[in-house]
Amino acid sequence: MPFGPDRRAALSDAADGWLIELLRAASGGDDSGLALVAIGGYGRREMVAGSDLDVLLLHARKRGLAEVADAVWYPIWDAGVKLDHSVRTVAEARAVAGEDLKALLGMLDMRHVAGDVGLTEQLRSTVLADWRSAATKRLPELRESAQERDRSNGELAFLLEPDLKESRGGLRDLVTLRAVQASWVADVPHSRIGPAHDRLLDVRDALHTVTGRSTDRLVLQEQENVASALGLLDAIALMRSLAEVGRTIAYASDITWRRVDQVLETRTRRFRIRGTAGKPAPRTPLADGVVQSEGEAVLARDADPARDPILVLRAAAAAAQAGIPLSPGTVDRLAASAKRLPEPWPDAAREELVRLLGAGRPAVAVWEALDLAGVMTTLIPDWARVSCRPQRNAVHRFTVDRHLVEAAANAAALTRRVARPDLLLVGCLLHDIGKGWPGDHSVVGATIVRDLAPRLGFSEADVEVLAMLVTHHLLLPDVATRRDLDDPKTIEAVANAVGTVENLDLLHALTEADALATGEAAWTPWRVNLIDTLVERARAALSGTPVPISSPLTDDQRALARDGAIDVHIGGAESGDSGTIVTVVSPDRLGLLATVAGVFGVHRLGVRSAVTETIDSAAVTVWTVQPDFGAPPDAAVLRGDIVRALDGSLDVSARLARREQAQVQKPGIAVPPPSVHVVADASDTATVLEVRAHDRPGLLHRVGRALSAAEVDIRSAKVSTWGAEAVDVFYVVDPVTGRALDEARAEAVRKSVLDALD
């Protein structure tokens, strides 16, 4: 039988039949004073392949009760079926429901299975009456429980490996909504969550069937199999469907709890102030055709979205600017009449879009409501391609569409830094619009923007600026973390790409907004410092003023090279949030970087950057490092290991090998093979090698050893880790001439490094 409500009902019916026979046999046909009651998911007839049986044995007698219970429970256990059971009187069950919120939620979904139906009905009516009479006090407890669950388990729509039950937007939230509905305090938007509920249960059933286990965590390794079992194209289609489900349920929860707050607040107000009952809520104008009522934006009585196509954007902007949500009824009405605007958009429509985005954080909820109702894909058809599209890496915390809206919301706080706030906001909204299409999403996105932006009413010149922002939205972080900022060619390339200081400011603000919307790893103090330095130098180049080039080493660091002996200094004025500075002095030799990097690997220190300068045959290498987790190692221990590694008394390679062997092996996931390539035209004074690989202990040590074996000097290194992916860039030169390598030798070095990573 295919996955769906009929299959779940059939599983529940089979369990019912089994329990009916067990109770009949256990009671000898006399089941008076006994009832078997289905609780929770079983009570809702939501049985899936790995569900347990949640059963309550209600009784109104003591004689022979233990024997009856054993005769029912043991056959279930013997069959290997998981059983959550309890034996109680009506009074006992009622008392438990009054004290234990989780038990109460299960009993609100109770269903009579066998025995004395009067007992079941007595418990149902009692529990419901108690819940409704105490709802004013217990609903806040229920809400806090849901919020704590959300904080612990994240949001189903945006997780790489969501928990189908516990994540926000998951099955537990649906149980919570049923409880609110049963309280009679507020209604629940059933039309929004019915199909989402069924799809979520289908995925859970398929997961249990595919894995053969009762699990609710949809891990990466199982997503393709679950997608196949459900007849979906691939894991991306599965996760896209789940994102829509999770967002729908989360939005329904938000609506419901907002209604609960309104009702409880009204009850409190009426209790405190007599004579307010029946008075209509005041309506405050927000914009033409839009008013505020009871904390929500609603359409004015004479507003007609069918005759005013810009009303949808005007209402959205007014709500966001007021920091309030659009009412669900208003969203439904706008969705029913929404249609594509004339092209190009009227100026007023484009301005309302910018006002919406410029509201910042409140714009996210307003956009989400309209997007779930299908309005945004009607207004901007290109949006459909990124809607609910997952980003299957650990760096991004949102789906593509939500990431874009989050970036635009972040940009609202940065508009004072740019000459054209409208281009910044719309550029942020569209910077990843190319994702979901084949090819480089930046290049594809620029093509889309050159078609879309004129339809939104932007001038030809503005379209080119937007296309530049989309094309180069990764330029600043890529260059700052992977190129030598002291190389004039690096600065020249950035200046040529952006063209003007105004464009540079726009790209800088977009970069920050994009990174903040991506996740913590994308906007660390280290990256901020590098990007700010790059922007400062690019601005100087565009302004025709001398580019401020900093020396790789300070005077104090140069002074350390005078004796030429091995020395290690940790910390200094440069150390801080961006990492710890470690300065290593040693007689110049090949393999210096590999050896020291190996020591850092042994101590679980991630390398952020490394810069080397040779002074009178002594090499001074300045490293920026951060611990992978926890506190950095003791400075004396680190210094001692570096010195011993450099004088040959510590075998770093052996230590790293032992560390790798001792690591707990996790289930493997498919990762792309490493790549190494020579970056053409990146520098006039060095050969630039870019290494990309799945991060692992000792990676930098392996690369350094390969470069040493190839007999090249490393002038500087830029090391970055994005999630689990390492992107390491090395500026190498010939040790004799001090110049860049010729083409043939550069290719040989590239192959040597690639071989070392296999």
Coordinates of C-alpha atoms in Angstrom, one line a residue, residues 454-745:
P454 CA 14.2 46.2 -16.2
R455 CA 10.8 44.5 -15.6
L456 CA 11.0 45.9 -12.0
G457 CA 11.4 49.4 -13.5
F458 CA 15.1 50.0 -13.0
S459 CA 17.0 52.1 -15.5
E460 CA 19.7 50.7 -17.8
A461 CA 22.5 52.1 -15.6
D462 CA 21.0 50.7 -12.4
V463 CA 20.5 47.3 -14.1
E464 CA 24.3 47.2 -14.7
V465 CA 25.1 48.0 -11.1
L466 CA 22.7 45.3 -9.9
A467 CA 24.3 42.8 -12.3
M468 CA 27.7 43.8 -11.0
L469 CA 26.6 43.2 -7.4
V470 CA 25.2 39.7 -8.3
T471 CA 28.3 38.8 -10.4
H472 CA 30.8 39.8 -7.8
H473 CA 28.9 39.2 -4.5
L474 CA 31.6 36.7 -3.5
L475 CA 34.5 38.8 -4.7
L476 CA 35.5 40.5 -1.5
P477 CA 35.5 37.5 0.9
D478 CA 37.1 35.3 -1.8
V479 CA 39.9 37.8 -2.5
A480 CA 40.4 38.8 1.1
T481 CA 40.8 35.3 2.4
R482 CA 42.6 33.7 -0.6
R483 CA 44.9 36.4 -2.1
D484 CA 47.9 38.4 -0.9
L485 CA 46.5 41.9 0.0
D486 CA 50.0 43.3 -0.3
D487 CA 50.2 42.3 -4.0
P488 CA 49.3 45.4 -6.1
K489 CA 47.7 43.1 -8.7
T490 CA 45.2 41.9 -6.1
I491 CA 44.0 45.4 -5.4
E492 CA 44.0 46.3 -9.1
A493 CA 41.7 43.3 -9.9
V494 CA 39.1 44.3 -7.3
A495 CA 39.1 47.9 -8.4
N496 CA 38.7 47.0 -12.0
A497 CA 35.8 44.6 -11.1
V498 CA 33.7 47.2 -9.2
G499 CA 34.6 50.3 -11.3
T500 CA 33.7 53.1 -8.9
V501 CA 33.9 53.9 -5.2
E502 CA 30.1 54.0 -5.0
N503 CA 29.9 50.5 -6.4
L504 CA 32.6 49.4 -3.9
D505 CA 30.6 50.7 -1.0
L506 CA 27.5 48.8 -2.3
L507 CA 29.5 45.6 -2.7
H508 CA 31.0 46.0 0.8
A509 CA 27.6 46.4 2.4
L510 CA 26.1 43.5 0.5
T511 CA 29.0 41.3 1.5
E512 CA 28.3 42.0 5.2
A513 CA 24.6 41.5 4.8
D514 CA 25.1 38.3 2.9
A515 CA 27.6 36.9 5.4
L516 CA 25.4 37.7 8.4
A517 CA 22.5 35.9 6.7
T518 CA 24.8 32.9 6.0
G519 CA 26.0 32.0 9.5
E520 CA 28.5 32.7 12.2
A521 CA 31.4 31.1 10.2
A522 CA 31.0 33.6 7.4
W523 CA 31.5 36.8 9.4
T524 CA 34.2 36.2 11.9
P525 CA 36.5 39.0 13.2
W526 CA 39.3 37.6 11.1
R527 CA 37.3 37.8 7.9
V528 CA 35.9 41.2 8.8
N529 CA 39.5 42.6 9.3
L530 CA 40.7 41.2 6.0
I531 CA 37.7 42.5 4.0
D532 CA 38.0 45.9 5.6
T533 CA 41.7 46.0 4.7
L534 CA 40.9 45.0 1.1
V535 CA 38.1 47.6 0.7
E536 CA 40.4 50.3 2.1
R537 CA 43.1 49.6 -0.4
A538 CA 40.6 49.2 -3.3
R539 CA 39.1 52.6 -2.4
A540 CA 42.5 54.2 -2.4
A541 CA 43.2 52.8 -5.9
L542 CA 39.8 54.0 -7.2
S543 CA 40.4 57.4 -5.7
G544 CA 43.8 57.8 -7.3
T545 CA 45.6 58.0 -3.9
P546 CA 48.5 55.8 -2.8
V547 CA 47.4 52.3 -1.7
P548 CA 48.3 51.8 1.9
I549 CA 50.5 48.6 1.8
S550 CA 51.4 47.2 5.2
S551 CA 54.6 45.3 5.7
P552 CA 54.1 41.6 6.4
L553 CA 56.4 41.9 9.5
T554 CA 56.7 44.5 12.3
D555 CA 60.1 45.9 13.3
D556 CA 60.0 43.8 16.5
Q557 CA 59.4 40.6 14.4
R558 CA 62.3 41.5 12.1
A559 CA 64.5 42.0 15.1
L560 CA 63.9 38.4 16.1
A561 CA 65.9 37.2 13.0
R562 CA 69.2 38.8 14.0
D563 CA 70.5 35.8 15.9
G564 CA 69.3 33.3 13.3
A565 CA 68.5 30.7 16.0
I566 CA 65.2 28.9 16.4
D567 CA 62.8 31.0 18.4
V568 CA 59.0 31.0 19.0
H569 CA 57.0 34.0 20.2
I570 CA 53.3 33.6 21.0
G571 CA 50.8 36.5 21.2
G572 CA 51.5 40.2 20.8
A573 CA 49.6 43.3 20.0
E574 CA 48.1 41.8 16.9
S575 CA 46.5 38.9 18.7
G576 CA 42.8 39.2 19.5
D577 CA 39.4 38.1 18.3
S578 CA 40.9 37.3 14.9
G579 CA 43.2 34.7 16.4
T580 CA 46.5 34.2 18.2
I581 CA 49.7 35.4 16.5
V582 CA 52.5 32.9 16.6
T583 CA 55.9 34.2 15.3
V584 CA 58.4 31.4 14.4
V585 CA 62.1 32.2 13.6
S586 CA 64.3 29.6 12.1
P587 CA 67.2 29.3 9.7
D588 CA 65.6 29.4 6.3
R589 CA 65.0 26.0 4.8
L590 CA 62.5 24.1 2.7
G591 CA 59.7 22.5 4.6
L592 CA 59.5 25.1 7.4
L593 CA 55.8 25.8 6.8
A594 CA 54.9 22.0 6.7
T595 CA 56.7 21.3 9.9
V596 CA 55.1 24.1 11.9
A597 CA 51.7 23.5 10.4
G598 CA 52.0 19.9 11.6
V599 CA 52.6 21.0 15.1
F600 CA 49.5 23.2 14.9
G601 CA 47.6 20.2 13.6
V602 CA 48.7 18.1 16.5
H603 CA 47.4 20.7 18.9
R604 CA 44.1 21.1 17.0
L605 CA 44.9 24.7 16.0
G606 CA 43.3 25.9 12.8
V607 CA 45.6 28.1 10.7
R608 CA 44.1 31.3 9.4
S609 CA 47.1 32.7 7.6
A610 CA 50.9 32.5 7.3
V611 CA 53.3 35.1 6.0
T612 CA 57.0 34.5 5.6
E613 CA 60.0 36.9 5.1
T614 CA 63.6 35.9 4.9
I615 CA 66.1 38.2 6.6
D616 CA 69.8 37.5 6.3
S617 CA 69.2 33.7 5.8
A618 CA 66.7 33.6 8.7
A619 CA 63.1 32.9 8.0
V620 CA 60.5 34.8 10.1
T621 CA 57.0 33.2 9.7
V622 CA 54.0 34.9 11.3
W623 CA 51.0 32.7 11.8
T624 CA 47.4 33.5 12.8
V625 CA 45.8 30.5 14.5
Q626 CA 42.6 29.6 16.4
P627 CA 41.7 26.5 18.3
D628 CA 39.3 24.2 16.5
F629 CA 37.4 24.0 19.8
G630 CA 38.0 25.0 23.5
A631 CA 40.9 27.1 24.7
P632 CA 44.3 27.3 22.9
P633 CA 47.1 25.0 24.3
D634 CA 49.5 26.2 26.9
A635 CA 52.0 28.6 25.2
A636 CA 55.0 26.9 26.8
V637 CA 53.9 23.4 25.5
L638 CA 53.3 24.8 22.0
R639 CA 56.6 26.6 21.9
G640 CA 58.4 23.5 23.1
D641 CA 56.8 21.3 20.4
I642 CA 57.6 23.8 17.6
V643 CA 61.2 24.0 18.7
R644 CA 61.5 20.2 18.9
A645 CA 59.9 19.8 15.5
L646 CA 62.3 22.2 13.9
D647 CA 65.4 20.6 15.4
G648 CA 64.2 17.2 14.4
S649 CA 63.5 15.6 17.8
L650 CA 59.7 15.5 17.3
D651 CA 58.3 13.5 14.5
V652 CA 55.2 15.6 13.6
S653 CA 54.1 13.3 10.8
A654 CA 53.9 10.3 13.1
R655 CA 52.0 12.3 15.7
L656 CA 49.5 13.4 13.2
A657 CA 49.1 9.8 11.9
R658 CA 48.4 8.6 15.4
R659 CA 45.8 11.3 15.9
E660 CA 44.0 10.4 12.7
Q661 CA 43.9 6.7 13.7
A662 CA 42.6 7.6 17.2
Q663 CA 39.7 9.6 15.8
V664 CA 36.2 8.1 16.1
Q665 CA 35.2 7.3 12.5
K666 CA 31.8 8.8 11.7
P667 CA 29.5 7.5 8.9
G668 CA 31.1 8.6 5.7
I669 CA 29.4 10.9 3.3
A670 CA 30.2 11.4 -0.4
V671 CA 32.6 14.4 -0.8
P672 CA 34.1 15.7 -4.1
P673 CA 37.7 14.9 -4.7
P674 CA 40.4 17.5 -3.8
S675 CA 41.4 20.0 -6.5
V676 CA 44.6 22.0 -7.0
H677 CA 45.0 24.6 -9.7
V678 CA 47.3 27.5 -10.7
V679 CA 45.5 30.8 -10.5
A680 CA 46.5 32.7 -13.6
D681 CA 47.2 36.4 -13.5
A682 CA 46.8 36.6 -9.7
S683 CA 50.2 37.9 -9.1
D684 CA 53.2 39.3 -11.0
T685 CA 55.7 38.2 -8.4
A686 CA 54.7 34.7 -7.4
T687 CA 52.9 31.6 -8.6
V688 CA 49.5 31.2 -6.9
L689 CA 48.2 27.7 -6.1
E690 CA 44.7 27.2 -4.8
V691 CA 44.0 24.0 -2.9
R692 CA 40.4 22.9 -2.2
A693 CA 39.7 19.8 -0.2
H694 CA 37.4 18.3 2.5
D695 CA 39.0 19.5 5.8
R696 CA 40.9 16.9 7.8
P697 CA 43.7 16.9 10.4
G698 CA 47.1 17.6 9.0
L699 CA 45.8 18.8 5.6
L700 CA 48.1 21.9 5.6
H701 CA 51.0 19.7 6.8
R702 CA 50.5 17.4 3.8
V703 CA 50.4 20.3 1.3
G704 CA 53.4 21.9 2.9
R705 CA 55.4 18.7 2.7
A706 CA 54.5 18.3 -1.0
L707 CA 55.6 21.9 -1.7
S708 CA 58.8 21.3 0.1
A709 CA 59.5 18.1 -1.8
A710 CA 58.9 20.1 -5.0
E711 CA 61.6 22.5 -3.8
V712 CA 59.7 25.8 -3.9
D713 CA 59.6 28.5 -1.3
I714 CA 56.2 29.6 0.2
R715 CA 56.1 33.4 0.4
S716 CA 52.7 33.5 2.0
A717 CA 49.6 31.4 2.6
K718 CA 45.9 32.2 3.1
V719 CA 44.0 29.4 4.7
S720 CA 40.2 29.3 5.0
T721 CA 37.7 26.7 6.2
W722 CA 34.0 27.1 5.1
G723 CA 32.0 24.5 7.0
A724 CA 33.9 21.3 6.3
E725 CA 35.6 22.5 3.1
A726 CA 39.1 24.0 3.2
V727 CA 40.3 26.5 0.6
D728 CA 44.0 27.1 1.0
V729 CA 46.0 29.5 -1.2
F730 CA 49.8 29.5 -1.5
Y731 CA 52.1 32.1 -3.1
V732 CA 55.2 30.2 -4.1
V733 CA 58.4 31.2 -5.7
D734 CA 61.6 29.6 -7.0
P735 CA 64.1 29.5 -4.0
V736 CA 67.0 30.6 -6.2
T737 CA 65.6 33.4 -8.2
G738 CA 62.8 34.4 -5.8
R739 CA 60.5 34.7 -8.8
A740 CA 57.3 33.1 -10.0
L741 CA 57.6 29.6 -11.5
D742 CA 57.5 29.0 -15.2
E743 CA 54.4 27.3 -16.6
A744 CA 55.9 23.8 -16.8
R745 CA 57.3 23.8 -13.3

